[in-house]
Amino acid sequence: MGLKAYIHVSNLKTEIEWLIQKNNLNLCLECGKCSAVCPMLNFYGAYDYGRSPRGVVERLTFDPENIDDEALWYCLTCNECTFYCPSGINFQDFMIELRSLLLRNGYKKYAHFCSVCGAYLMPKKEFEYMQKDPNGKIIGELLSICPRCKKNNYSETLRRIAPVHKTLKKL
Amino acid sequence: MTRKAALVIGGGVAGIQASIDLAGMGIKVYLLEKKPSIGGRMAQLDKTFPTNDCSMCILAPKMIECSNHENIELLTYSELDELTGKAGKFKARIIKKARFVEEDKCVGCGECAEKCPTKVVDEFNAGLGQRKAIYKYFPQAVPSTYVIDTDHCRIFQGKKCGICKKICKANAINYKQKDKVLTLHIGAVLLATGFDLYDISPLTEYGWGKIKNVITAMQFERMMCASGPTGGHIKRPSDDREPARLAFIQCVGSRDIRHKRYCSAVCCMHATKEAILAHEHCPELVSKIFYMDMRAVGKGFQDYVRRAKSEYAVKYVRARPGRVIENEENQNPILNYEDTVNREFVAEEFDMVILSQALIPAESNLSIAEKIDVDIDEFGFISIPEALVNPSGTVKEGIFACGFCQAPMDVPDSVIRASAAASRVAEALSCYS
Amino acid sequence: MSIRVGVFICHCGTNIGGIVNVQEAVEYARSLPNVIFAESNLYTCSENGLSSIRNKIKEYDLNRVVVASCTPRTHETLFRKNCELAGLNKYLFEFVNIREQCSWVHMKRHDDATLKAEDLVRMGVAKASLLTPQEDLSTDVIRACLVIGGGISGLSASMALANQGYHVELVEKKDKLGGLLRDVNMVFPTNESSENLLGPLIESVLEHKNIDVHLESELIDVKGFIGNFTATLRTDSKNEEIKTGTIIVSTGAAELKPEKMFGYGRFDNVMTQLDFEKKYKSDYHGLNRVVMINCVGARIEERTYCGRFCCITGMKNAVLLKQANPQADINILQRDIMAFGMVFEDYYRNALGAGIRFMRYNVDNLPEIMGSGNNAEKVRVYNELIGREVEIDVDLVILTTPLVPGKDNEKLSKMMRIPVGNDGFFLEAHQKLRPIEFPSDGIFVAGCARYPTEISECIAQGYAAAAKAAIPMAQGRVITDALISEVDPLRCSSCGRCINICPFGAIDWADRKAPSGETRKVALVNPAECKGCGLCVSSCLSGAIQLNGFNDEEILAMVNSVIESSEATF
C-alpha cells in the first residue's frame, strides 16, 4: 500500500506563489480597473501606484522576494476591486491570506495589534486613518483592543458592578 | 430527390452575400429574415472602417440584388417554425407573419406613418427617437413595404382608429391579414443570424441608463447617421449641445468574467471609426479611447489607427475606467481611471461618454438551435466542432453557419465566411444528389 | 424620333437634400431642352425610387433617363438594370453625381451648390440626349480553374472546386505541396501536428480525378480574360499552355527574418517562431528560461501592419514550452495582445493561468539583448506598466515576426494586371464587401497572398475563392459591358501607342485589307478584355478611337452646355 508521505518543504516564496495561483493573480491583464475603483484616494488623500491593487499584484508576480514593504499594508480589504475585476482575481482574499502569512513569518512592523492579547487587528495605516475622525481618541481606544478582549473586559466590569441575583433560577 | 435549394436564415450582410453566391451558382435560395427588412446590423451603421464608406451605400446594391435575383426568394418578417428531414431532403415550415399591409400594393409612400397617432420607441435607432405603430424598418428597407406593430397599434389593442387605412391611396392596409404558412423543400440550411447587443445595465459603474450623457456605441452610430434620429447631428442627450470632449470606453461587458469572457473583435475598430467621424462632424471635437489592447488586426486597420492619432485628434489611453459619475451642475460625465502607462490616477470630465458594448450572438440562436438540432456553446454561438478544418460546418450534416453567429468577426471576415459557406453548401448539395 | 428625357434628382436623405435645394433643381431640370419629366426622390436607390422611375418611363414614354444622385460606383449597375426592367436599353441611362462631386464638397455653400448641381444636371441632359443604345457581349466560360500556389488556401480551393465537378489546374513552384504550413510543427488550437492537417488533404488533392497537379512549375505568362485565360507554365525547362476560365491566386507569404534586429543572426539562440518550430520540433529539453519578443518588424514605421496571428503563435509555443517544463520561466514582451474573438481570448487567459508572464514594452524603448560570443544571455526591457527596467536571464530568445509578401508578388501583379497594395500584399477590389476578388473579373485571391491570415481563415478564404470562381463557371458564360472603345480602322495610322498604353492588354494588331489589296496592320480592341478606361482614346493622335458612351460628341456636348449657359460665372 503506498500512502506517500509528503514532506512539505515550505518556504515563504513558494507559499506566496501558491497564494498567487489560488487567487488567480496570474490572470491580471493590468487594465487598472481595480486601482480606479479602490477608495484609497479618499482614504489616504493621494494615489500611489505601489499601494494600488494593480501595483501590489504586479510587484508580487514579478518580484515575489520583496515583501517587507509597507505598501502591502494600506489595502482596506473592502472588496471593491475584487467585485469589479474582469479577470476574476480575488484580491481581497489574497490580501487577507498574504498578511496572515507575513505575520506568521515575523513581518509585523506594519501591523496593529490588540494591546491586551497581541492579536492582529488591522494594518497600522488603517488604524491611523480611522483616528483622523474627530472622535479619534475614543476610536483609538476602541480599536486598540480586539473584540474578544473587549468582551472579556466588559464581562469583568459587569462582574464587578452588577450584583448577582440570588433569586435567579437555574435553567 | 435532393432539391438544389438552400435556406439561409438571417438577412444581414453574411446572409445576403451567401445568398448572392449560391444564387449565382444556380442554386435556389430562400432568404429568411425575422425583421421586416434585410440588411441586419450593417444597415444600422453610418460608415464602415477602414475605408469610411457609407455603410448603406455599399450594402444597398447587394440588398437590391437579393430582391431582384431570379434565384433568390426573400421571406422577410418570417420565422422558422419547424425543420424536419435530413441533409439533402429537409422540409422547413416557415411562418410568414402578417404585416397587415399588402406587399404587392404598398408603394412605400409613408403617408400612413405620417398620420398614425401612436408613437413607439424605435429599436432600429437603438432606443433613440421614435417611430409610429405602422412603420418602415428603415428608409432604404428591402422590401420597402410598411408593417403594423400589433403590440402598439390602437386597432389591435381594441381601441378606435383606422386612420392609416383611410389615408392609404393604394388601398394596401388589411387588418384582417393572416399569417401565412409556407413549406420549403431544401437540401441544406445556412445559419447567418448575426449578433445582438449585450444589455449593459448590470454594469452600474458606468452609469448607462442613469447618466444621460452616457450612451452606447450603437446609439452613437445612429446619432451620426444622416437618416438617424438627430439627422446626423451629434447632440448630447441632456441638453442637445454639441460635445467637445468624447470618451470611448472599450470592453464594456467584453473580456469580463462577470459578463462575457470573450473579445467582441470589432469594438477597437468601431470606436476608432466613431472618433474619426465625430471629429469630421465637429472639427473642435477631441476624443479619448480607453482600451486594454488595441486590436487592429485586419488589413489596413493599423494605418487607420495611426491616422486617427495623427489627423483626427484621437488619443488612446491604456486604462479600463473604474467609474463614471455625473457632475450635477452641467451633467458632464466624469471618468475615474488609472492611466496604466503613467501610473497616475485621473478623474477627468468629458461632455459625452460612449460605451463600446459587448456583442452577443443573436438571442434567437437558442430557439433556432433547438428546432434544427444544432449545438450552441455557453455564449450562444453556433458550435463549429471542427473549426480548424471545417470552418462552416455545424454538428449536423447539411446545416452550416457563417458570420458572427459562429464567432465574433467584422464585415470582411463575415463576407469571406459567407462565401466559404456558400461553397460548402454547393459542394454538399452536389454530393447529396 | 424625338428625344424624351426623364430627370430624377435624389435627396439621398440629407446627404444631398441638406445642402442642395433639390426642388429648385427639379424645377430647373424641367426647363431644359428635351426634358419631358422631372421629379425628386428621397432615396432613388430604394425600392420606391426605382419603381417610380420604371413607372414614369412607361407613363411618359421616356427614352432617356438621367439620375442625379450619388456615385456611379455604387449604383450605376442598379439604375441601368432598372431601366432595362422598364424596357429601356440600359445604356440610354446617364448618371450625374451631385453628391461626391457637389453636396459633399460644398457643404457650407448651399446656394452655390444648388447652382452647381443644376449645371451638372444640364450637362447630364445634354449628354443623355446623344446616347445611343448598346448591347452587352457574352463570352463562354471554360469550366476549369487555375490555382496558383499549393499551400493550405490553394489546396482548400482546389478541393472545393473539384468536388463540385470543375476541373482544377494546381500549380506549385516547389516540389511538394503544403506551403508555409509544412514548416509549422504544431497547429493552434488543437495542438496537432501540421502533418495531421496537411497529410490527408494533400493525398485527396493528388488523388482527385478533377485536379491536375503541376509540381516544380512556375507561371511564366498569363493571357486572356475571364472565361478564357491561357497560362504558360514552365516545368523542367519545358513550357506548357493551359486554358482555364478563372484563376485563384493563393501564392502565400513568407516569415520575416529580422536581420540585425535583437541580435538575430549574431546569437545562435535568438530565432524566429518558425525557426524555433523547425529546430526543436517538440523536444524542449533544457529550455527553461525563454523570452519571446512580439511585434518584431511589425507595427513599426517601415512596416505598419499587424501580423494578425503571430501573438497566438507565440502563445501556442509558450504554452507548449511551459507544459514540457512546468518550472520554466517564460516571458512574452508585447505591445498589445491581439487575442481577438472567442477562442483566442480564452487561450490568452489559459496562457496567463499557466504562469506565462506578459510584459508590455514601448516601441520607443526596445528591449536589449546582451550576450557573449554567439550566445545571448540576458534580455533587458523597460516594463512600461510597472515603470521599471527588468533584466531576465535567458536560454532562448524567440522573436515573433509577421508574414511578409511573397517575392513573386510584383511579377505576378504585372503578369495578370492585378494590383498590389502599399504593404506589398495583393490588393482586393473592395476591402469590405469584395475581399477576395480583384478588379479584373475572373481572378480571385485567397490566403496569405492577400494578408497574413491564420489557418482556419486561410481555409475559409480558399472555399470563398472557390465559390466566387464557381459562379461564372456554373453560369457558363459572362456578360461584358458594352461601354468599350472601338478603333476606326480607316483613321488608324498603325502607330501602336494604344497597344502599349492599355493596362489590360486589350488592344492588339489585326490585319486589314486596304482597297488596293495590300494588307496593313491596324489596332483592334478585344471587347471582352476592354474595361472602358479610355486611356487609348486620349493616346490616339489620329483620333481613331472612340469610347462608346463617352465619345467626343457626347463629351463636347457636356462642355458646351456649361460654357454657353448664361449662368456660368468665371
XYZ file of C-alpha atoms in Angstrom, chain C residues 113-312:
200
model
C -24.004 74.031 -54.512
C -27.514 74.292 -55.895
C -26.299 76.217 -58.933
C -23.549 73.713 -59.474
C -25.991 70.839 -59.188
C -28.124 72.481 -61.827
C -25.078 72.863 -64.095
C -24.231 69.205 -63.620
C -27.785 68.177 -64.450
C -27.715 70.313 -67.563
C -24.528 68.606 -68.682
C -26.070 65.241 -67.966
C -29.147 66.022 -70.021
C -27.013 67.278 -72.910
C -25.093 64.030 -72.946
C -28.124 61.841 -72.419
C -29.726 63.356 -75.480
C -26.884 61.975 -77.601
C -26.688 58.488 -76.090
C -27.333 55.559 -78.406
C -28.456 52.080 -77.439
C -25.670 49.490 -76.903
C -25.634 45.753 -76.477
C -23.609 43.774 -73.991
C -21.427 40.944 -75.206
C -21.388 37.447 -73.912
C -18.431 35.071 -73.897
C -18.265 31.422 -72.960
C -16.524 30.344 -69.791
C -14.195 27.360 -69.718
C -15.161 25.171 -66.774
C -11.678 24.988 -65.366
C -9.773 26.983 -62.766
C -6.073 27.732 -62.448
C -4.987 27.713 -58.787
C -1.584 29.310 -58.319
C 0.089 28.054 -55.147
C -0.366 24.725 -53.383
C -0.457 25.850 -49.768
C -3.390 25.378 -47.441
C -5.507 28.023 -49.199
C -4.819 26.673 -52.682
C -5.423 23.087 -51.566
C -8.743 24.011 -49.957
C -9.877 25.960 -53.001
C -8.882 23.101 -55.303
C -10.830 20.518 -53.308
C -13.884 22.747 -53.080
C -13.970 23.258 -56.840
C -13.043 19.692 -57.767
C -15.757 18.267 -55.547
C -18.308 20.345 -57.408
C -17.190 18.883 -60.692
C -14.933 21.642 -62.028
C -11.513 20.917 -63.421
C -8.596 22.385 -61.472
C -5.025 23.019 -62.593
C -2.966 23.414 -59.446
C 0.449 24.977 -59.981
C 3.102 24.770 -57.276
C 6.606 26.183 -57.555
C 8.160 23.784 -55.005
C 8.491 20.023 -55.263
C 5.955 19.399 -52.508
C 2.501 20.698 -51.702
C 1.691 22.299 -48.364
C 3.344 25.694 -48.457
C 4.320 27.533 -45.294
C 2.337 25.148 -43.116
C 4.951 22.452 -43.711
C 7.369 24.438 -41.559
C 4.938 24.675 -38.679
C 5.290 21.996 -36.029
C 2.002 22.011 -34.153
C -1.051 23.970 -35.096
C -3.242 26.062 -32.852
C -5.631 25.391 -31.139
C -5.828 21.630 -31.478
C -2.068 21.162 -30.902
C -1.937 18.516 -33.566
C 0.968 18.337 -35.954
C 0.649 20.212 -39.203
C 1.264 16.894 -40.913
C -2.025 15.666 -39.447
C -3.770 18.541 -41.098
C -1.905 18.601 -44.416
C -1.336 14.880 -44.990
C -4.919 13.806 -45.713
C -5.644 16.989 -47.644
C -2.616 16.622 -49.923
C -3.449 12.988 -50.519
C -7.012 13.863 -51.514
C -5.783 16.533 -53.875
C -3.242 14.255 -55.547
C -5.820 11.511 -55.971
C -8.706 13.648 -57.142
C -9.631 12.972 -60.742
C -10.593 16.600 -61.338
C -7.288 18.085 -60.196
C -4.097 18.181 -62.278
C -1.156 18.994 -60.035
C 1.938 20.626 -61.533
C 4.829 20.487 -59.073
C 8.101 22.359 -59.559
C 6.238 24.511 -62.056
C 6.459 28.202 -62.476
C 3.976 30.522 -64.085
C 5.625 32.307 -66.978
C 2.771 34.184 -68.570
C -0.968 34.666 -68.407
C -3.066 35.979 -71.254
C -6.757 36.342 -71.740
C -9.785 37.393 -69.803
C -12.499 35.897 -67.675
C -13.789 32.710 -69.188
C -10.748 32.354 -71.405
C -7.371 32.526 -69.706
C -4.279 30.972 -71.251
C -1.480 30.333 -68.791
C 2.027 29.286 -69.724
C 3.782 27.043 -67.211
C 7.415 26.107 -67.150
C 8.143 22.627 -65.763
C 11.550 21.004 -66.212
C 12.564 23.618 -68.835
C 9.504 22.717 -70.873
C 6.685 25.116 -71.476
C 3.064 24.087 -71.327
C -0.076 26.040 -72.080
C -3.260 25.541 -70.081
C -6.611 27.085 -70.690
C -8.926 27.921 -67.827
C -11.947 30.117 -67.179
C -10.929 31.517 -63.795
C -7.809 31.993 -61.718
C -7.227 31.831 -57.975
C -4.053 33.411 -56.630
C -3.000 31.657 -53.440
C 0.729 32.186 -53.511
C 1.080 32.730 -49.775
C 3.706 34.715 -47.938
C 6.976 34.241 -46.063
C 8.022 34.757 -42.442
C 10.074 37.886 -41.864
C 13.639 37.088 -40.909
C 14.579 40.145 -38.815
C 18.186 40.607 -39.853
C 20.181 42.719 -37.410
C 17.242 43.127 -35.028
C 17.584 41.944 -31.410
C 20.734 40.000 -32.141
C 19.198 37.863 -34.863
C 21.999 36.449 -36.953
C 24.562 37.286 -34.280
C 23.382 34.995 -31.469
C 22.655 31.332 -32.142
C 19.928 31.234 -29.539
C 17.950 34.129 -30.998
C 15.475 32.908 -33.611
C 12.011 33.423 -35.098
C 8.935 31.340 -34.210
C 9.236 29.217 -37.344
C 12.993 28.781 -36.767
C 12.106 27.576 -33.278
C 9.481 25.118 -34.533
C 11.811 23.751 -37.171
C 14.794 23.413 -34.851
C 13.201 21.975 -31.733
C 10.092 20.284 -33.122
C 8.577 19.010 -29.855
C 11.749 18.452 -27.853
C 12.034 21.340 -25.434
C 14.617 19.794 -23.150
C 16.722 22.353 -21.320
C 14.708 25.365 -22.412
C 13.935 26.786 -19.002
C 14.382 30.488 -19.431
C 12.707 31.773 -22.556
C 11.878 35.296 -23.611
C 9.648 35.993 -26.617
C 9.571 39.427 -28.148
C 6.382 40.242 -30.059
C 5.862 42.759 -32.866
C 9.407 42.406 -34.188
C 9.370 44.114 -37.552
C 5.640 44.716 -37.355
C 3.708 47.829 -36.342
C 6.775 49.976 -36.917
C 7.337 52.888 -39.276
C 8.792 50.720 -42.022
C 6.056 48.120 -41.792
C 2.905 49.441 -40.185
C 0.644 46.409 -40.443
C -0.071 43.836 -37.758
C 0.762 40.167 -38.354
C -2.697 39.192 -37.047
C -1.968 35.725 -35.731
C 1.647 35.917 -34.567
C 0.552 36.752 -30.969
C -1.323 33.445 -30.951
